[in-house]
Amino acid sequence: PYLGEALPALFERAVPPYDLPKDGKWLATLHELWGETWVPEVNLHDRASDAEARRIQLDEEQLQLLDFAGEAPRAHVKGGAGSGKTVVARELCIRRAAAGQRVQYFCFTEALGHAVARHLRGGDAGEYVKNRIRAAPIRRYAAELLKKAGRPIGEDDPTFWEGAAFEAAVAGLSHIAERPDLIVIDEAQDLDEADWTFVEELSQGRDLWIFADERQTFWTERQIPNSITQTLTPLSLRHQYRNPAPIWNFAASYGNLPSAAAAKPADLPPGAPVRLVVADQQKLEAKLAHELTELRRAGARPADIAVLTLAGQKPSSIWGKSHLGPHPVTPADAEAAPDSIICDTFLRVKGLERPYVIVTELLPGHLSHYERRMHIAATRATAALTIVCTPEAVDRDPRLRHSLAESIAP
């Protein structure tokens, strides 16, 4: 009842004296007065949160697959990058644990294993459910079994980790107090023959679900054994939900995949660009630091950002650094990774994602499986993707110039 009195006084205080339009263009004057011509800038952290909220919603296709999971003891789920394989795998673990089963989630990389374990520990599921699920990289789990059996563990020996799963299989599993009722394997295309020997031993008489994407196979000699696949029901996740259309179209050009129209990319608001930043080799690290500064200035949190090198650990000049410019960075499997800017290789973040991803050290023509590397790295971004590379990299890869011609930064 007091609006009639309050609003005029409020208007007088809020709006300064304004000259009346002499040309009679009242509409333009009113539009200017109430700010309709002003374009707001969305805080990058808010945009990242929006991307996450949209991505984690399970759609009808994924829910149908999970409903089917209640009836199928063993299945092989195929899905491309961003199709929700890890989301469905986690939900499957929770549902089966809630039904009273002991569940073991496996993956190949340490970073993904840590991330899924953190998610399961911090989720809404009750303690009864959480206590019946374990998540771990498969070779780490095998090493723990060997340790319990009194076998020597070569933590710093790469050859030990390559054979850890096979050694655990040969040693037998009689010392496991409670074998899992369900084994879920994520990013299954990365497991090698020794790993699968261990899986076959552990899964005898047990339920087994594997999730894989052949287009993300980096080691082409690694194959899922027919002795396993022939016991699994084939299923598929056909749509990708992680990447906005510009990012998906760019990544798809490296994976011989359909465009966004056919791929059903994440439906995000405008402003999810793919950018190309070109710098000489000696200025590359400084340019990376500048891009991080701009992201932080625009509101992105450290936990929203990842810098990924295509070069791998040994050839990389940035992997293992503690800072890029003034910005602290950490590997993807570090304890501080959930709250920090990640700086790591494309391979070590498979299965993971960040809203803002910077891909660098392209070296096309000098890297094996260059297209696979770029496809995997680009599809980690849920909101925006920046490619930071040298002019030579652009010259060697015409797709960069063709796809990003209108977004090249100096």
XYZ file of C-alpha atoms in Angstrom:
410
model
C 0.000 0.000 0.000
C 2.959 2.341 0.359
C 4.485 1.838 -3.111
C 2.732 4.931 -4.440
C 4.597 7.007 -1.905
C 7.885 5.131 -1.840
C 8.644 4.754 -5.533
C 8.612 8.427 -6.606
C 10.990 9.360 -3.790
C 13.218 6.396 -4.560
C 13.267 7.354 -8.236
C 14.305 10.897 -7.395
C 17.248 9.630 -5.343
C 18.318 6.933 -7.797
C 18.101 8.835 -11.085
C 20.003 12.085 -11.591
C 18.400 14.987 -13.419
C 17.988 13.971 -17.036
C 17.511 16.226 -20.033
C 14.300 15.579 -21.925
C 14.814 14.452 -25.541
C 14.484 17.401 -27.857
C 14.108 15.220 -30.953
C 11.114 13.319 -29.600
C 12.962 9.971 -29.490
C 11.471 8.906 -26.184
C 11.922 5.172 -26.734
C 15.673 5.476 -27.206
C 15.899 7.733 -24.162
C 13.987 5.291 -21.954
C 16.085 2.355 -23.137
C 19.240 4.265 -22.247
C 17.792 5.404 -18.918
C 16.977 1.943 -17.560
C 20.192 0.412 -18.865
C 18.867 -1.938 -21.526
C 21.802 -1.118 -23.785
C 24.304 -2.193 -21.112
C 25.646 -5.723 -21.604
C 26.555 -7.339 -18.252
C 29.700 -9.444 -17.923
C 29.126 -12.821 -16.290
C 31.604 -13.736 -13.574
C 33.660 -16.702 -14.820
C 33.121 -18.671 -11.624
C 29.345 -18.297 -12.041
C 29.667 -19.526 -15.617
C 31.715 -22.498 -14.421
C 29.085 -23.339 -11.793
C 26.372 -23.155 -14.439
C 28.322 -25.511 -16.694
C 28.729 -27.999 -13.848
C 25.045 -27.882 -12.894
C 23.957 -28.548 -16.465
C 26.497 -31.316 -17.019
C 25.687 -33.499 -14.021
C 21.973 -33.793 -14.737
C 21.287 -37.345 -15.878
C 19.009 -37.395 -18.907
C 16.553 -40.064 -20.004
C 19.173 -42.064 -21.921
C 21.488 -42.302 -18.926
C 18.662 -43.099 -16.516
C 17.451 -45.906 -18.780
C 20.948 -47.363 -18.814
C 21.083 -47.254 -15.011
C 17.665 -48.870 -14.764
C 18.918 -51.612 -17.051
C 21.948 -51.995 -14.788
C 19.672 -53.458 -12.152
C 19.037 -56.434 -14.438
C 22.382 -56.849 -16.246
C 25.215 -58.358 -14.204
C 27.889 -57.634 -16.831
C 27.981 -54.886 -19.469
C 30.306 -52.999 -21.823
C 29.283 -49.323 -22.076
C 30.723 -47.363 -24.993
C 30.596 -43.572 -25.036
C 32.631 -40.689 -26.384
C 34.335 -37.937 -24.433
C 31.804 -36.035 -22.358
C 29.028 -38.609 -22.769
C 28.765 -39.099 -19.008
C 30.616 -42.400 -18.599
C 32.172 -41.474 -15.261
C 28.947 -39.888 -13.978
C 26.990 -43.045 -14.811
C 29.740 -45.288 -13.408
C 29.675 -43.420 -10.091
C 25.886 -43.539 -9.914
C 25.961 -47.260 -10.697
C 28.390 -47.796 -7.797
C 26.121 -45.897 -5.413
C 22.946 -47.718 -6.469
C 24.513 -51.166 -6.174
C 26.074 -50.314 -2.800
C 22.693 -49.067 -1.577
C 21.306 -52.480 -2.594
C 23.838 -54.159 -0.298
C 26.623 -55.069 -2.730
C 30.345 -54.508 -2.197
C 31.536 -52.369 -5.125
C 35.034 -51.742 -6.478
C 35.604 -48.865 -8.935
C 38.792 -49.067 -11.032
C 40.425 -46.655 -13.456
C 43.907 -46.297 -14.943
C 45.133 -42.880 -13.785
C 45.878 -41.795 -10.233
C 44.160 -38.419 -10.710
C 40.814 -39.902 -11.783
C 40.954 -42.489 -9.005
C 41.515 -39.784 -6.387
C 38.763 -37.587 -7.859
C 36.130 -40.352 -7.852
C 37.096 -41.410 -4.331
C 36.685 -37.800 -3.146
C 33.315 -37.528 -4.873
C 32.033 -40.714 -3.287
C 33.264 -39.714 0.175
C 31.688 -36.265 -0.076
C 28.387 -37.239 -1.698
C 24.913 -37.456 -0.192
C 24.975 -41.233 0.167
C 24.844 -42.506 3.740
C 27.822 -44.005 5.542
C 26.464 -47.519 4.972
C 26.614 -46.975 1.207
C 29.987 -45.182 1.252
C 31.573 -47.956 3.282
C 30.633 -50.500 0.619
C 32.344 -48.646 -2.258
C 36.044 -48.371 -2.922
C 37.612 -46.368 -5.741
C 41.255 -46.737 -6.787
C 43.568 -46.899 -9.810
C 43.811 -50.559 -10.703
C 47.595 -50.823 -10.329
C 47.527 -49.040 -6.969
C 44.923 -51.540 -5.755
C 47.011 -54.461 -7.024
C 50.090 -53.090 -5.265
C 48.185 -52.893 -1.991
C 47.167 -56.538 -2.337
C 50.787 -57.517 -2.926
C 51.841 -55.503 0.106
C 49.263 -57.264 2.277
C 50.595 -60.582 0.977
C 54.106 -59.645 2.073
C 55.479 -59.075 -1.428
C 58.130 -56.324 -1.969
C 56.739 -53.078 -3.391
C 58.916 -50.977 -5.699
C 57.143 -47.628 -5.318
C 59.758 -45.742 -7.365
C 60.288 -48.436 -9.993
C 58.202 -47.907 -13.178
C 58.660 -51.548 -14.156
C 57.043 -52.593 -10.876
C 53.883 -50.642 -11.673
C 53.734 -52.058 -15.193
C 53.641 -55.595 -13.779
C 51.855 -54.994 -10.465
C 48.453 -56.184 -11.670
C 49.874 -59.325 -13.266
C 51.854 -60.154 -10.119
C 48.708 -59.762 -8.027
C 46.823 -62.104 -10.347
C 49.585 -64.719 -10.226
C 49.792 -64.428 -6.438
C 46.105 -65.314 -6.154
C 43.425 -63.444 -4.280
C 42.845 -65.748 -1.303
C 44.079 -63.059 1.086
C 41.206 -60.711 0.137
C 38.796 -60.804 3.056
C 35.808 -59.597 1.053
C 35.947 -59.758 -2.714
C 33.734 -57.164 -4.450
C 30.328 -58.207 -5.754
C 30.540 -55.648 -8.572
C 33.640 -54.375 -10.382
C 33.277 -51.136 -12.371
C 36.117 -50.154 -14.722
C 36.225 -46.610 -16.101
C 38.423 -45.570 -19.062
C 38.820 -49.281 -19.746
C 40.544 -48.675 -23.100
C 43.716 -47.703 -21.194
C 44.245 -51.037 -19.416
C 46.942 -53.340 -20.783
C 47.123 -57.135 -20.988
C 48.534 -57.503 -17.465
C 45.757 -55.357 -16.029
C 43.098 -57.449 -17.757
C 44.650 -60.652 -16.408
C 44.078 -59.241 -12.940
C 40.499 -58.176 -13.813
C 39.651 -61.663 -15.089
C 40.946 -63.216 -11.881
C 39.147 -60.761 -9.619
C 35.835 -60.817 -11.510
C 35.326 -64.582 -11.660
C 31.776 -65.199 -10.531
C 31.243 -61.461 -10.000
C 29.385 -58.690 -11.810
C 31.503 -56.578 -14.163
C 30.712 -53.284 -15.883
C 33.299 -51.557 -18.065
C 33.116 -48.060 -19.588
C 35.331 -47.230 -22.569
C 35.890 -44.889 -25.501
C 37.952 -46.291 -28.357
C 38.567 -42.787 -29.739
C 40.517 -41.948 -26.604
C 42.796 -44.984 -26.917
C 46.329 -43.618 -26.750
C 48.188 -46.942 -26.662
C 46.845 -48.551 -29.823
C 48.286 -51.950 -28.903
C 46.010 -52.162 -25.852
C 42.768 -54.001 -26.445
C 39.968 -55.236 -24.220
C 40.259 -59.068 -24.456
C 37.558 -60.938 -26.335
C 37.399 -63.374 -23.432
C 35.926 -60.508 -21.415
C 33.851 -58.612 -23.999
C 32.014 -61.753 -25.109
C 30.630 -62.092 -21.567
C 29.347 -58.488 -21.513
C 26.111 -56.939 -22.766
C 26.950 -54.087 -25.201
C 25.426 -50.702 -24.311
C 26.104 -47.159 -25.480
C 25.896 -43.520 -24.446
C 25.295 -41.665 -27.688
C 25.331 -37.987 -26.729
C 27.999 -35.762 -25.220
C 27.070 -33.321 -22.477
C 30.353 -31.822 -21.332
C 31.382 -29.419 -24.078
C 29.631 -26.347 -25.480
C 29.206 -26.383 -29.265
C 32.324 -24.341 -30.167
C 34.561 -26.565 -28.071
C 32.983 -29.797 -29.302
C 33.223 -28.765 -32.952
C 36.915 -27.991 -32.495
C 37.642 -31.255 -30.641
C 35.552 -33.267 -33.105
C 37.771 -32.142 -35.979
C 40.594 -34.136 -34.358
C 38.520 -37.236 -33.728
C 36.692 -37.701 -37.048
C 33.445 -37.105 -35.156
C 30.121 -35.501 -36.104
C 29.633 -31.782 -35.638
C 27.739 -30.271 -32.739
C 24.413 -30.592 -34.528
C 24.698 -34.371 -34.433
C 26.549 -34.616 -31.150
C 24.042 -32.809 -28.901
C 26.683 -30.749 -27.059
C 26.087 -29.121 -23.711
C 23.459 -26.405 -23.953
C 25.317 -23.516 -22.377
C 24.652 -19.790 -22.692
C 26.689 -17.731 -25.170
C 30.256 -16.916 -24.252
C 31.965 -20.329 -24.306
C 34.684 -19.542 -26.836
C 37.593 -21.416 -28.294
C 40.561 -19.080 -28.579
C 43.969 -19.289 -30.200
C 46.874 -17.396 -28.630
C 50.115 -17.373 -30.620
C 53.492 -16.614 -29.045
C 57.133 -17.297 -29.821
C 58.654 -20.263 -27.989
C 60.664 -18.091 -25.593
C 57.524 -16.163 -24.621
C 55.228 -19.170 -24.286
C 55.442 -19.529 -20.515
C 54.914 -15.794 -20.002
C 51.848 -15.969 -22.232
C 50.472 -18.871 -20.190
C 50.941 -16.827 -17.016
C 49.139 -13.888 -18.646
C 46.174 -16.081 -19.620
C 45.940 -17.363 -16.031
C 46.009 -13.786 -14.735
C 43.155 -12.809 -17.048
C 41.048 -15.794 -15.985
C 41.599 -15.053 -12.306
C 40.870 -11.349 -12.811
C 37.552 -12.247 -14.478
C 36.442 -14.334 -11.481
C 37.644 -17.871 -12.217
C 38.840 -19.761 -9.137
C 42.046 -21.818 -9.209
C 39.863 -24.946 -8.985
C 38.205 -23.927 -12.282
C 41.414 -23.919 -14.343
C 43.706 -26.521 -15.932
C 46.812 -26.058 -18.077
C 47.459 -29.164 -20.179
C 50.548 -29.985 -22.183
C 50.375 -32.266 -25.193
C 54.092 -32.969 -24.958
C 54.075 -35.450 -22.074
C 56.211 -35.260 -18.940
C 59.760 -35.591 -20.247
C 59.632 -33.253 -23.275
C 57.537 -30.643 -21.448
C 59.081 -27.428 -20.142
C 56.140 -26.668 -17.826
C 55.282 -30.067 -16.311
C 56.462 -30.313 -12.735
C 56.693 -26.546 -12.204
C 55.330 -25.141 -8.960
C 54.380 -21.789 -10.521
C 53.474 -20.284 -13.874
C 54.313 -16.645 -13.358
C 52.811 -15.665 -9.983
C 50.263 -18.482 -10.066
C 50.852 -21.675 -7.996
C 50.109 -24.828 -10.014
C 49.994 -28.514 -9.115
C 49.775 -31.933 -10.838
C 46.306 -33.452 -11.214
C 46.962 -36.225 -8.698
C 48.360 -33.979 -5.947
C 46.500 -33.690 -2.668
C 45.993 -29.971 -3.276
C 44.659 -30.461 -6.825
C 40.921 -30.040 -6.042
C 41.495 -26.425 -4.946
C 44.397 -25.501 -7.235
C 45.230 -24.686 -10.820
C 46.189 -27.979 -12.451
C 49.257 -28.088 -14.659
C 49.673 -31.560 -16.095
C 49.774 -33.690 -19.221
C 46.719 -34.423 -21.337
C 47.076 -38.132 -20.529
C 47.097 -37.782 -16.753
C 43.776 -35.906 -16.739
C 41.810 -38.408 -18.826
C 38.366 -38.793 -17.297
C 38.610 -35.399 -15.585
C 37.497 -31.922 -16.609
C 37.784 -28.254 -15.714
C 35.643 -25.297 -16.838
C 38.624 -23.354 -18.222
C 41.316 -25.349 -20.001
C 44.494 -24.014 -21.596
C 46.215 -26.440 -23.993
C 49.855 -25.795 -24.855
C 53.110 -27.355 -26.136
C 51.436 -28.740 -29.251
C 54.549 -29.657 -31.263
C 52.483 -31.132 -34.143
C 54.579 -33.225 -36.459
C 56.815 -34.193 -33.551
C 54.245 -35.970 -31.380
C 52.848 -39.455 -31.866
C 49.059 -39.600 -32.056
C 48.850 -35.806 -32.205
C 45.151 -35.855 -33.134
C 44.293 -38.124 -30.172
C 46.228 -35.879 -27.827
C 44.403 -32.771 -29.002
C 40.990 -34.443 -28.933
C 41.501 -35.695 -25.375
C 42.846 -32.360 -24.126
C 40.199 -30.183 -25.782
C 37.293 -32.251 -24.487
C 38.363 -31.598 -20.875
C 36.906 -28.043 -21.077
C 33.316 -27.472 -19.931
C 33.122 -23.689 -20.410
C 36.037 -22.272 -22.420
C 39.138 -23.525 -24.213
C 42.320 -21.612 -25.055
C 45.105 -22.943 -27.263
C 48.481 -21.320 -26.568
C 51.088 -22.288 -29.145
C 53.867 -21.108 -31.403
C 53.473 -19.850 -34.994
C 55.226 -23.048 -36.123
C 52.482 -25.140 -34.497
C 49.835 -23.195 -36.399
C 51.732 -23.659 -39.663
C 51.925 -27.431 -39.105
C 48.242 -27.769 -38.190
C 45.974 -25.885 -40.612
C 42.958 -26.847 -38.497
C 44.078 -24.321 -35.899
C 44.102 -21.477 -38.393
C 40.923 -22.681 -40.106
C 38.878 -23.348 -36.980
C 40.012 -20.340 -34.973
C 40.679 -17.772 -37.659
C 38.301 -15.248 -36.115
C 39.594 -15.653 -32.559
C 43.354 -15.354 -32.916
C 44.829 -13.231 -30.158
C 48.102 -11.329 -30.657
